PDB file of C-alpha atoms in Angstrom:
ATOM      1  CA  MET A   1      -5.198 -44.156 -16.927  1.00  0.00           C
ATOM      2  CA  ALA A   2      -8.422 -42.336 -17.884  1.00  0.00           C
ATOM      3  CA  ALA A   3      -9.801 -42.767 -14.351  1.00  0.00           C
ATOM      4  CA  GLN A   4      -6.578 -41.400 -12.855  1.00  0.00           C
ATOM      5  CA  LEU A   5      -6.695 -38.345 -15.117  1.00  0.00           C
ATOM      6  CA  SER A   6     -10.313 -37.794 -14.125  1.00  0.00           C
ATOM      7  CA  ASP A   7      -9.407 -37.911 -10.425  1.00  0.00           C
ATOM      8  CA  LEU A   8      -6.479 -35.543 -10.959  1.00  0.00           C
ATOM      9  CA  ALA A   9      -8.745 -33.139 -12.820  1.00  0.00           C
ATOM     10  CA  ALA A  10     -11.224 -33.299  -9.933  1.00  0.00           C
ATOM     11  CA  PHE A  11      -8.471 -32.443  -7.437  1.00  0.00           C
ATOM     12  CA  LEU A  12      -7.350 -29.538  -9.600  1.00  0.00           C
ATOM     13  CA  ALA A  13     -10.896 -28.185  -9.898  1.00  0.00           C
ATOM     14  CA  VAL A  14     -11.578 -28.376  -6.149  1.00  0.00           C
ATOM     15  CA  ALA A  15      -8.229 -26.812  -5.213  1.00  0.00           C
ATOM     16  CA  ARG A  16      -8.699 -23.921  -7.647  1.00  0.00           C
ATOM     17  CA  ALA A  17     -12.318 -23.303  -6.639  1.00  0.00           C
ATOM     18  CA  GLY A  18     -11.555 -23.507  -2.923  1.00  0.00           C
ATOM     19  CA  GLY A  19     -14.361 -25.950  -2.229  1.00  0.00           C
ATOM     20  CA  PHE A  20     -16.333 -28.933  -3.494  1.00  0.00           C
ATOM     21  CA  ARG A  21     -19.611 -27.079  -4.028  1.00  0.00           C
ATOM     22  CA  GLU A  22     -17.934 -24.271  -5.974  1.00  0.00           C
ATOM     23  CA  ALA A  23     -16.029 -26.734  -8.173  1.00  0.00           C
ATOM     24  CA  ALA A  24     -19.160 -28.834  -8.718  1.00  0.00           C
ATOM     25  CA  ARG A  25     -21.192 -25.780  -9.694  1.00  0.00           C
ATOM     26  CA  SER A  26     -18.663 -24.598 -12.286  1.00  0.00           C
ATOM     27  CA  GLY A  27     -18.011 -28.099 -13.614  1.00  0.00           C
ATOM     28  CA  GLY A  28     -21.596 -29.285 -13.818  1.00  0.00           C
ATOM     29  CA  VAL A  29     -21.026 -32.318 -11.560  1.00  0.00           C
ATOM     30  CA  SER A  30     -22.064 -33.274  -8.038  1.00  0.00           C
ATOM     31  CA  PRO A  31     -19.979 -32.444  -4.934  1.00  0.00           C
ATOM     32  CA  SER A  32     -20.182 -36.106  -3.898  1.00  0.00           C
ATOM     33  CA  SER A  33     -18.566 -37.263  -7.138  1.00  0.00           C
ATOM     34  CA  LEU A  34     -15.698 -34.829  -6.625  1.00  0.00           C
ATOM     35  CA  SER A  35     -15.301 -35.946  -3.014  1.00  0.00           C
ATOM     36  CA  GLU A  36     -15.175 -39.598  -4.089  1.00  0.00           C
ATOM     37  CA  ALA A  37     -12.615 -38.793  -6.801  1.00  0.00           C
ATOM     38  CA  LEU A  38     -10.389 -37.047  -4.266  1.00  0.00           C
ATOM     39  CA  ARG A  39     -10.736 -39.937  -1.816  1.00  0.00           C
ATOM     40  CA  ARG A  40      -9.581 -42.372  -4.519  1.00  0.00           C
ATOM     41  CA  LEU A  41      -6.661 -40.153  -5.484  1.00  0.00           C
ATOM     42  CA  GLU A  42      -5.443 -39.691  -1.900  1.00  0.00           C
ATOM     43  CA  ALA A  43      -5.779 -43.427  -1.254  1.00  0.00           C
ATOM     44  CA  ARG A  44      -3.807 -44.217  -4.394  1.00  0.00           C
ATOM     45  CA  LEU A  45      -1.035 -41.735  -3.543  1.00  0.00           C
ATOM     46  CA  GLY A  46      -1.013 -42.460   0.179  1.00  0.00           C
ATOM     47  CA  VAL A  47      -0.970 -38.774   1.207  1.00  0.00           C
ATOM     48  CA  ARG A  48      -3.567 -36.142   2.078  1.00  0.00           C
ATOM     49  CA  LEU A  49      -3.812 -33.487  -0.629  1.00  0.00           C
ATOM     50  CA  LEU A  50      -6.454 -31.160   0.804  1.00  0.00           C
ATOM     51  CA  HIS A  51      -7.254 -29.891   4.277  1.00  0.00           C
ATOM     52  CA  ARG A  52     -11.038 -29.878   4.606  1.00  0.00           C
ATOM     53  CA  SER A  53     -13.160 -27.904   7.042  1.00  0.00           C
ATOM     54  CA  THR A  54     -16.783 -26.823   7.098  1.00  0.00           C
ATOM     55  CA  ARG A  55     -15.739 -23.406   5.790  1.00  0.00           C
ATOM     56  CA  SER A  56     -12.894 -23.983   3.376  1.00  0.00           C
ATOM     57  CA  VAL A  57     -10.662 -26.386   1.483  1.00  0.00           C
ATOM     58  CA  MET A  58      -6.921 -25.719   1.360  1.00  0.00           C
ATOM     59  CA  PRO A  59      -4.108 -27.729  -0.263  1.00  0.00           C
ATOM     60  CA  THR A  60      -1.658 -29.484   2.024  1.00  0.00           C
ATOM     61  CA  GLU A  61       2.055 -29.065   1.350  1.00  0.00           C
ATOM     62  CA  ALA A  62       1.907 -32.195  -0.805  1.00  0.00           C
ATOM     63  CA  GLY A  63      -1.163 -30.773  -2.547  1.00  0.00           C
ATOM     64  CA  VAL A  64       0.624 -27.518  -3.311  1.00  0.00           C
ATOM     65  CA  ARG A  65       3.549 -29.378  -4.867  1.00  0.00           C
ATOM     66  CA  LEU A  66       1.197 -31.485  -6.960  1.00  0.00           C
ATOM     67  CA  LEU A  67      -0.715 -28.395  -8.106  1.00  0.00           C
ATOM     68  CA  GLU A  68       2.495 -26.729  -9.293  1.00  0.00           C
ATOM     69  CA  ARG A  69       3.180 -29.586 -11.699  1.00  0.00           C
ATOM     70  CA  LEU A  70      -0.346 -30.736 -12.425  1.00  0.00           C
ATOM     71  CA  GLY A  71      -1.814 -27.524 -13.824  1.00  0.00           C
ATOM     72  CA  PRO A  72       0.649 -27.199 -16.734  1.00  0.00           C
ATOM     73  CA  ALA A  73       0.632 -30.975 -17.346  1.00  0.00           C
ATOM     74  CA  LEU A  74      -3.143 -31.245 -17.645  1.00  0.00           C
ATOM     75  CA  GLY A  75      -3.096 -28.113 -19.761  1.00  0.00           C
ATOM     76  CA  GLU A  76      -0.827 -29.914 -22.229  1.00  0.00           C
ATOM     77  CA  VAL A  77      -3.137 -32.949 -22.195  1.00  0.00           C
ATOM     78  CA  GLU A  78      -6.116 -30.714 -22.985  1.00  0.00           C
ATOM     79  CA  ALA A  79      -4.123 -29.009 -25.736  1.00  0.00           C
ATOM     80  CA  ALA A  80      -3.212 -32.391 -27.240  1.00  0.00           C
ATOM     81  CA  LEU A  81      -6.850 -33.519 -27.275  1.00  0.00           C
ATOM     82  CA  ASP A  82      -7.883 -30.151 -28.669  1.00  0.00           C
ATOM     83  CA  VAL A  83      -5.852 -30.716 -31.834  1.00  0.00           C
ATOM     84  CA  VAL A  84      -8.871 -32.449 -33.368  1.00  0.00           C
ATOM     85  CA  ASN A  85     -10.847 -29.245 -32.787  1.00  0.00           C
ATOM     86  CA  GLY A  86      -8.968 -27.768 -35.709  1.00  0.00           C
ATOM     87  CA  PHE A  87     -10.774 -30.183 -38.033  1.00  0.00           C
ATOM     88  CA  ARG A  88     -14.181 -28.743 -37.147  1.00  0.00           C
ATOM     89  CA  ASP A  89     -15.868 -26.093 -39.253  1.00  0.00           C
ATOM     90  CA  ARG A  90     -15.907 -23.846 -36.165  1.00  0.00           C
ATOM     91  CA  PRO A  91     -13.805 -24.119 -32.971  1.00  0.00           C
ATOM     92  CA  VAL A  92     -15.646 -25.407 -29.908  1.00  0.00           C
ATOM     93  CA  GLY A  93     -14.758 -25.069 -26.248  1.00  0.00           C
ATOM     94  CA  THR A  94     -14.022 -22.661 -23.410  1.00  0.00           C
ATOM     95  CA  LEU A  95     -11.449 -19.873 -23.520  1.00  0.00           C
ATOM     96  CA  ARG A  96     -10.359 -18.732 -20.069  1.00  0.00           C
ATOM     97  CA  LEU A  97      -8.846 -15.241 -19.859  1.00  0.00           C
ATOM     98  CA  ASN A  98      -7.257 -13.583 -16.826  1.00  0.00           C
ATOM     99  CA  VAL A  99      -7.399  -9.795 -17.140  1.00  0.00           C
ATOM    100  CA  PRO A 100      -7.065  -6.658 -14.998  1.00  0.00           C
ATOM    101  CA  ALA A 101     -10.072  -4.401 -14.423  1.00  0.00           C
ATOM    102  CA  SER A 102      -8.721  -1.840 -16.894  1.00  0.00           C
ATOM    103  CA  ALA A 103      -8.766  -4.416 -19.705  1.00  0.00           C
ATOM    104  CA  ALA A 104     -12.236  -5.627 -18.749  1.00  0.00           C
ATOM    105  CA  ARG A 105     -13.455  -2.036 -18.859  1.00  0.00           C
ATOM    106  CA  LEU A 106     -11.461  -0.533 -21.731  1.00  0.00           C
ATOM    107  CA  VAL A 107     -10.235  -3.320 -24.048  1.00  0.00           C
ATOM    108  CA  LEU A 108     -12.606  -6.267 -24.078  1.00  0.00           C
ATOM    109  CA  PRO A 109     -15.969  -4.478 -24.621  1.00  0.00           C
ATOM    110  CA  SER A 110     -15.076  -3.610 -28.225  1.00  0.00           C
ATOM    111  CA  LEU A 111     -13.532  -7.028 -28.974  1.00  0.00           C
ATOM    112  CA  LEU A 112     -15.853  -9.562 -27.400  1.00  0.00           C
ATOM    113  CA  PRO A 113     -19.140  -8.890 -29.254  1.00  0.00           C
ATOM    114  CA  PRO A 114     -17.669  -9.400 -32.759  1.00  0.00           C
ATOM    115  CA  PHE A 115     -15.547 -12.332 -31.555  1.00  0.00           C
ATOM    116  CA  LEU A 116     -18.500 -14.118 -29.953  1.00  0.00           C
ATOM    117  CA  ALA A 117     -20.567 -13.459 -33.065  1.00  0.00           C
ATOM    118  CA  ALA A 118     -17.853 -14.973 -35.254  1.00  0.00           C
ATOM    119  CA  TYR A 119     -17.348 -18.000 -32.947  1.00  0.00           C
ATOM    120  CA  PRO A 120     -20.721 -18.881 -31.393  1.00  0.00           C
ATOM    121  CA  ASP A 121     -19.494 -22.259 -30.124  1.00  0.00           C
ATOM    122  CA  ILE A 122     -16.768 -20.726 -27.936  1.00  0.00           C
ATOM    123  CA  VAL A 123     -17.531 -19.822 -24.325  1.00  0.00           C
ATOM    124  CA  LEU A 124     -15.440 -17.023 -22.815  1.00  0.00           C
ATOM    125  CA  ASP A 125     -14.668 -17.391 -19.113  1.00  0.00           C
ATOM    126  CA  VAL A 126     -13.132 -14.089 -17.937  1.00  0.00           C
ATOM    127  CA  VAL A 127     -11.443 -13.757 -14.534  1.00  0.00           C
ATOM    128  CA  VAL A 128     -10.797 -10.162 -13.459  1.00  0.00           C
ATOM    129  CA  GLU A 129      -7.913  -9.658 -11.038  1.00  0.00           C
ATOM    130  CA  GLU A 130      -4.828  -7.505 -10.676  1.00  0.00           C
ATOM    131  CA  GLY A 131      -1.170  -8.291 -10.072  1.00  0.00           C
ATOM    132  CA  PHE A 132       1.141 -11.019 -11.325  1.00  0.00           C
ATOM    133  CA  VAL A 133      -0.714 -14.215 -12.195  1.00  0.00           C
ATOM    134  CA  ASP A 134       0.573 -17.648 -13.196  1.00  0.00           C
ATOM    135  CA  ILE A 135      -2.107 -18.237 -15.804  1.00  0.00           C
ATOM    136  CA  LEU A 136      -1.361 -21.953 -16.091  1.00  0.00           C
ATOM    137  CA  ALA A 137      -1.591 -22.523 -12.350  1.00  0.00           C
ATOM    138  CA  ALA A 138      -4.763 -20.420 -12.323  1.00  0.00           C
ATOM    139  CA  GLY A 139      -6.307 -22.636 -14.981  1.00  0.00           C
ATOM    140  CA  CYS A 140      -6.422 -19.927 -17.645  1.00  0.00           C
ATOM    141  CA  ASP A 141      -5.456 -20.149 -21.294  1.00  0.00           C
ATOM    142  CA  ALA A 142      -4.224 -16.572 -21.665  1.00  0.00           C
ATOM    143  CA  GLY A 143      -4.071 -13.238 -19.901  1.00  0.00           C
ATOM    144  CA  ILE A 144      -3.912  -9.529 -20.566  1.00  0.00           C
ATOM    145  CA  ARG A 145      -1.313  -7.427 -18.777  1.00  0.00           C
ATOM    146  CA  TYR A 146       0.923  -4.430 -19.340  1.00  0.00           C
ATOM    147  CA  GLU A 147       4.552  -4.729 -20.362  1.00  0.00           C
ATOM    148  CA  GLU A 148       6.041  -4.444 -16.890  1.00  0.00           C
ATOM    149  CA  ARG A 149       3.807  -7.271 -15.643  1.00  0.00           C
ATOM    150  CA  LEU A 150       4.379  -9.785 -18.434  1.00  0.00           C
ATOM    151  CA  ALA A 151       5.950 -13.143 -17.631  1.00  0.00           C
ATOM    152  CA  GLN A 152       9.200 -13.462 -19.558  1.00  0.00           C
ATOM    153  CA  ASP A 153       8.520 -16.986 -20.839  1.00  0.00           C
ATOM    154  CA  MET A 154       5.239 -16.089 -22.535  1.00  0.00           C
ATOM    155  CA  ILE A 155       4.330 -15.081 -26.071  1.00  0.00           C
ATOM    156  CA  ALA A 156       2.833 -11.583 -26.082  1.00  0.00           C
ATOM    157  CA  ILE A 157       0.915  -9.770 -28.810  1.00  0.00           C
ATOM    158  CA  PRO A 158      -0.578  -6.246 -28.731  1.00  0.00           C
ATOM    159  CA  ILE A 159      -4.252  -5.940 -27.859  1.00  0.00           C
ATOM    160  CA  GLY A 160      -6.308  -2.771 -27.595  1.00  0.00           C
ATOM    161  CA  PRO A 161      -4.925   0.774 -27.823  1.00  0.00           C
ATOM    162  CA  ARG A 162      -1.169   0.992 -28.287  1.00  0.00           C
ATOM    163  CA  ARG A 163      -0.748   4.256 -26.407  1.00  0.00           C
ATOM    164  CA  GLN A 164      -2.592   5.200 -23.244  1.00  0.00           C
ATOM    165  CA  ARG A 165      -2.341   7.870 -20.585  1.00  0.00           C
ATOM    166  CA  MET A 166      -3.149   8.143 -16.901  1.00  0.00           C
ATOM    167  CA  ALA A 167      -5.402  11.150 -16.440  1.00  0.00           C
ATOM    168  CA  THR A 168      -5.809  13.273 -13.333  1.00  0.00           C
ATOM    169  CA  ALA A 169      -9.138  14.981 -12.712  1.00  0.00           C
ATOM    170  CA  ALA A 170     -11.491  16.449 -10.130  1.00  0.00           C
ATOM    171  CA  ALA A 171     -14.969  17.913  -9.914  1.00  0.00           C
ATOM    172  CA  PRO A 172     -15.139  21.643 -10.802  1.00  0.00           C
ATOM    173  CA  ALA A 173     -16.655  22.373  -7.374  1.00  0.00           C
ATOM    174  CA  TYR A 174     -13.674  20.754  -5.626  1.00  0.00           C
ATOM    175  CA  LEU A 175     -11.189  22.759  -7.682  1.00  0.00           C
ATOM    176  CA  GLU A 176     -13.080  26.006  -7.039  1.00  0.00           C
ATOM    177  CA  ALA A 177     -12.915  25.349  -3.316  1.00  0.00           C
ATOM    178  CA  ARG A 178      -9.357  23.974  -3.045  1.00  0.00           C
ATOM    179  CA  GLY A 179      -7.578  25.528  -6.019  1.00  0.00           C
ATOM    180  CA  ARG A 180      -6.074  24.026  -9.166  1.00  0.00           C
ATOM    181  CA  PRO A 181      -2.673  22.315  -8.878  1.00  0.00           C
ATOM    182  CA  ALA A 182      -0.006  23.880 -11.102  1.00  0.00           C
ATOM    183  CA  HIS A 183       2.639  21.197 -10.528  1.00  0.00           C
ATOM    184  CA  PRO A 184       2.369  17.493  -9.582  1.00  0.00           C
ATOM    185  CA  ARG A 185       3.933  18.198  -6.179  1.00  0.00           C
ATOM    186  CA  ASP A 186       0.976  20.471  -5.413  1.00  0.00           C
ATOM    187  CA  LEU A 187      -1.078  17.291  -5.125  1.00  0.00           C
ATOM    188  CA  LEU A 188       0.572  16.666  -1.758  1.00  0.00           C
ATOM    189  CA  ASN A 189      -1.626  19.478  -0.411  1.00  0.00           C
ATOM    190  CA  HIS A 190      -4.843  18.083  -1.898  1.00  0.00           C
ATOM    191  CA  ALA A 191      -7.344  15.338  -1.080  1.00  0.00           C
ATOM    192  CA  CYS A 192      -6.485  12.499  -3.440  1.00  0.00           C
ATOM    193  CA  LEU A 193      -8.409   9.284  -4.061  1.00  0.00           C
ATOM    194  CA  ARG A 194      -6.003   6.334  -4.099  1.00  0.00           C
ATOM    195  CA  GLY A 195      -6.042   2.714  -5.240  1.00  0.00           C
ATOM    196  CA  ARG A 196      -4.468  -0.270  -3.505  1.00  0.00           C
ATOM    197  CA  PHE A 197      -3.579  -3.655  -4.987  1.00  0.00           C
ATOM    198  CA  ALA A 198      -4.466  -6.939  -3.296  1.00  0.00           C
ATOM    199  CA  SER A 199      -0.822  -7.168  -2.167  1.00  0.00           C
ATOM    200  CA  GLY A 200      -1.280  -3.986  -0.139  1.00  0.00           C
ATOM    201  CA  ALA A 201       0.880  -1.860  -2.436  1.00  0.00           C
ATOM    202  CA  MET A 202      -0.465   1.532  -3.487  1.00  0.00           C
ATOM    203  CA  PRO A 203       0.874   2.652  -6.874  1.00  0.00           C
ATOM    204  CA  ALA A 204       2.486   6.073  -6.925  1.00  0.00           C
ATOM    205  CA  TRP A 205       1.198   8.733  -9.324  1.00  0.00           C
ATOM    206  CA  GLU A 206       3.635   9.369 -12.178  1.00  0.00           C
ATOM    207  CA  PHE A 207       3.776  12.481 -14.347  1.00  0.00           C
ATOM    208  CA  GLN A 208       5.970  13.637 -17.212  1.00  0.00           C
ATOM    209  CA  ARG A 209       6.432  16.884 -19.117  1.00  0.00           C
ATOM    210  CA  SER A 210       9.187  16.934 -21.735  1.00  0.00           C
ATOM    211  CA  ALA A 211      12.170  15.315 -20.015  1.00  0.00           C
ATOM    212  CA  GLU A 212      10.990  15.973 -16.461  1.00  0.00           C
ATOM    213  CA  VAL A 213       9.459  13.001 -14.640  1.00  0.00           C
ATOM    214  CA  VAL A 214       7.789  13.474 -11.267  1.00  0.00           C
ATOM    215  CA  THR A 215       6.484  10.750  -8.960  1.00  0.00           C
ATOM    216  CA  VAL A 216       4.255  11.630  -6.008  1.00  0.00           C
ATOM    217  CA  GLU A 217       2.472   9.632  -3.325  1.00  0.00           C
ATOM    218  CA  PRO A 218      -0.395  11.867  -2.224  1.00  0.00           C
ATOM    219  CA  SER A 219      -2.862  11.159   0.568  1.00  0.00           C
ATOM    220  CA  GLY A 220      -6.579  11.608   0.873  1.00  0.00           C
ATOM    221  CA  PRO A 221      -9.885  10.536   2.379  1.00  0.00           C
ATOM    222  CA  LEU A 222     -10.503   7.401   0.278  1.00  0.00           C
ATOM    223  CA  ILE A 223      -8.535   4.277  -0.638  1.00  0.00           C
ATOM    224  CA  VAL A 224     -10.165   1.604  -2.794  1.00  0.00           C
ATOM    225  CA  ARG A 225      -9.149  -1.858  -3.937  1.00  0.00           C
ATOM    226  CA  VAL A 226      -7.820  -1.655  -7.481  1.00  0.00           C
ATOM    227  CA  SER A 227     -10.336  -3.583  -9.571  1.00  0.00           C
ATOM    228  CA  GLY A 228     -13.706  -3.701  -7.845  1.00  0.00           C
ATOM    229  CA  GLY A 229     -13.486  -0.354  -6.058  1.00  0.00           C
ATOM    230  CA  VAL A 230     -12.479   1.891  -8.950  1.00  0.00           C
ATOM    231  CA  ASP A 231     -16.015   2.940  -9.867  1.00  0.00           C
ATOM    232  CA  LEU A 232     -16.563   3.994  -6.256  1.00  0.00           C
ATOM    233  CA  ALA A 233     -13.505   6.255  -6.475  1.00  0.00           C
ATOM    234  CA  VAL A 234     -14.804   7.775  -9.714  1.00  0.00           C
ATOM    235  CA  ASP A 235     -18.190   8.446  -8.106  1.00  0.00           C
ATOM    236  CA  ALA A 236     -16.431  10.050  -5.132  1.00  0.00           C
ATOM    237  CA  ALA A 237     -14.420  12.290  -7.464  1.00  0.00           C
ATOM    238  CA  VAL A 238     -17.572  13.370  -9.301  1.00  0.00           C
ATOM    239  CA  ALA A 239     -19.157  14.146  -5.920  1.00  0.00           C
ATOM    240  CA  GLY A 240     -16.277  16.484  -5.109  1.00  0.00           C
ATOM    241  CA  CYS A 241     -14.426  14.343  -2.562  1.00  0.00           C
ATOM    242  CA  GLY A 242     -11.017  14.779  -4.167  1.00  0.00           C
ATOM    243  CA  ILE A 243      -8.678  14.289  -7.120  1.00  0.00           C
ATOM    244  CA  ILE A 244      -8.537  10.992  -9.005  1.00  0.00           C
ATOM    245  CA  HIS A 245      -5.737   9.510 -11.148  1.00  0.00           C
ATOM    246  CA  LEU A 246      -6.956   6.870 -13.590  1.00  0.00           C
ATOM    247  CA  PHE A 247      -6.896   5.698 -17.209  1.00  0.00           C
ATOM    248  CA  GLU A 248      -7.858   8.542 -19.521  1.00  0.00           C
ATOM    249  CA  GLU A 249     -10.357   6.351 -21.390  1.00  0.00           C
ATOM    250  CA  TRP A 250     -12.046   5.443 -18.099  1.00  0.00           C
ATOM    251  CA  LEU A 251     -12.518   9.111 -17.196  1.00  0.00           C
ATOM    252  CA  ARG A 252     -13.251  10.349 -20.729  1.00  0.00           C
ATOM    253  CA  PRO A 253     -17.086  10.307 -20.435  1.00  0.00           C
ATOM    254  CA  TYR A 254     -16.908  12.374 -17.234  1.00  0.00           C
ATOM    255  CA  LEU A 255     -14.421  14.804 -18.756  1.00  0.00           C
ATOM    256  CA  GLU A 256     -16.584  15.267 -21.842  1.00  0.00           C
ATOM    257  CA  SER A 257     -19.742  15.824 -19.789  1.00  0.00           C
ATOM    258  CA  GLY A 258     -18.028  18.327 -17.509  1.00  0.00           C
ATOM    259  CA  ALA A 259     -18.616  16.228 -14.387  1.00  0.00           C
ATOM    260  CA  LEU A 260     -14.832  16.148 -14.010  1.00  0.00           C
ATOM    261  CA  GLU A 261     -12.232  18.711 -15.026  1.00  0.00           C
ATOM    262  CA  PRO A 262      -8.720  17.801 -16.230  1.00  0.00           C
ATOM    263  CA  VAL A 263      -5.945  18.477 -13.733  1.00  0.00           C
ATOM    264  CA  LEU A 264      -2.296  18.856 -14.803  1.00  0.00           C
ATOM    265  CA  GLU A 265      -3.176  17.679 -18.338  1.00  0.00           C
ATOM    266  CA  SER A 266       0.176  18.748 -19.775  1.00  0.00           C
ATOM    267  CA  TRP A 267       1.779  16.315 -17.308  1.00  0.00           C
ATOM    268  CA  TRP A 268      -0.258  13.221 -18.226  1.00  0.00           C
ATOM    269  CA  ARG A 269       2.298  10.534 -18.915  1.00  0.00           C
ATOM    270  CA  PRO A 270       1.832   8.195 -21.924  1.00  0.00           C
ATOM    271  CA  PHE A 271       2.629   4.474 -21.739  1.00  0.00           C
ATOM    272  CA  THR A 272       2.442   1.403 -23.952  1.00  0.00           C
ATOM    273  CA  GLY A 273      -0.929  -0.335 -24.210  1.00  0.00           C
ATOM    274  CA  PRO A 274      -1.674  -3.862 -22.997  1.00  0.00           C
ATOM    275  CA  PHE A 275      -0.696  -7.247 -24.404  1.00  0.00           C
ATOM    276  CA  LEU A 276      -2.422 -10.591 -24.724  1.00  0.00           C
ATOM    277  CA  TYR A 277      -0.009 -13.236 -23.437  1.00  0.00           C
ATOM    278  CA  TYR A 278      -0.097 -17.024 -23.489  1.00  0.00           C
ATOM    279  CA  PRO A 279       2.265 -20.032 -23.213  1.00  0.00           C
ATOM    280  CA  GLY A 280       4.421 -20.859 -26.211  1.00  0.00           C
ATOM    281  CA  ARG A 281       2.924 -24.258 -26.945  1.00  0.00           C
ATOM    282  CA  ARG A 282       3.336 -25.996 -30.286  1.00  0.00           C
ATOM    283  CA  TYR A 283      -0.420 -26.555 -30.473  1.00  0.00           C
ATOM    284  CA  LEU A 284      -2.653 -23.848 -29.053  1.00  0.00           C
ATOM    285  CA  PRO A 285      -6.156 -24.842 -27.940  1.00  0.00           C
ATOM    286  CA  ALA A 286      -8.527 -24.058 -30.811  1.00  0.00           C
ATOM    287  CA  PRO A 287     -10.489 -21.377 -28.898  1.00  0.00           C
ATOM    288  CA  LEU A 288      -7.253 -19.599 -27.989  1.00  0.00           C
ATOM    289  CA  ARG A 289      -5.915 -19.920 -31.549  1.00  0.00           C
ATOM    290  CA  ALA A 290      -9.120 -18.351 -32.837  1.00  0.00           C
ATOM    291  CA  PHE A 291      -8.875 -15.483 -30.338  1.00  0.00           C
ATOM    292  CA  VAL A 292      -5.204 -14.817 -31.105  1.00  0.00           C
ATOM    293  CA  ASP A 293      -5.938 -14.695 -34.855  1.00  0.00           C
ATOM    294  CA  PHE A 294      -8.921 -12.412 -34.231  1.00  0.00           C
ATOM    295  CA  VAL A 295      -6.891  -9.989 -32.071  1.00  0.00           C
ATOM    296  CA  GLN A 296      -4.072  -9.847 -34.609  1.00  0.00           C
ATOM    297  CA  ALA A 297      -6.542  -9.136 -37.417  1.00  0.00           C
ATOM    298  CA  GLN A 298      -8.043  -6.299 -35.380  1.00  0.00           C
ATOM    299  CA  GLN A 299      -4.595  -4.756 -34.838  1.00  0.00           C
ATOM    300  CA  VAL A 300      -3.908  -4.852 -38.585  1.00  0.00           C
ATOM    301  CA  GLN A 301      -7.187  -3.029 -39.268  1.00  0.00           C
ATOM    302  CA  VAL A 302      -6.241  -0.315 -36.788  1.00  0.00           C
TER     303      VAL A 302
END
């Protein structure tokens, strides 16, 4: 049984990493040992689980079906074994978080240093990506997302600021040359710097003043991938390339320095801050339990 679990874990690691070398590097084992484990597993099951080429490794249809059930199942096995972690003086292990770029930039920097200081035997493995994510299938213990992107079958607790706003701003030189918008619809006549999700969707810009809500989809000279390209868009805005629409906290240093000037500030729409979410297991892995308790204590202090 132990050997079978080991082979299943090897398959899961290779499938998630997209290759034997990548999985071996992150797991601290050799690619040949992973390859041998997969060979044994496929021989035992009598089906091919992974398509292999010199460039990539992709699950077969049978592999995809196995992955859908295997990720949560092995997660429960790990959680069961982790119960003994609660008897240690300090929790030990890896905590894997899946978070959007906004949380990595605006939420985690104030939380992680004191958490890591309090729990030196915990290793945080943070994956930054946008969109809807099945955290169990992705091999993560928990995630951070906003209310509209939370899975309904998860437990969610507040993390970070409880109220945020999307701010709109531009360099003073741009506004002197092109004029200052007086209404959100005026943005349709301006150069705007947009973001696009991995799915290809570009979020509209939403504004609110009193009871009036306005949604616009402006155009402009630059589109960046939400996540890794956001800093490029900020730099472009500072350089005078156009108007940017982003988290107020992200733009705050530039607004305070004068590098950017607020645009339509009375229209900046508030929204609820992010949540930490995780599966509703009876026994949480000790690193996750420690992080949940730490986050809740921080919210009480606020």
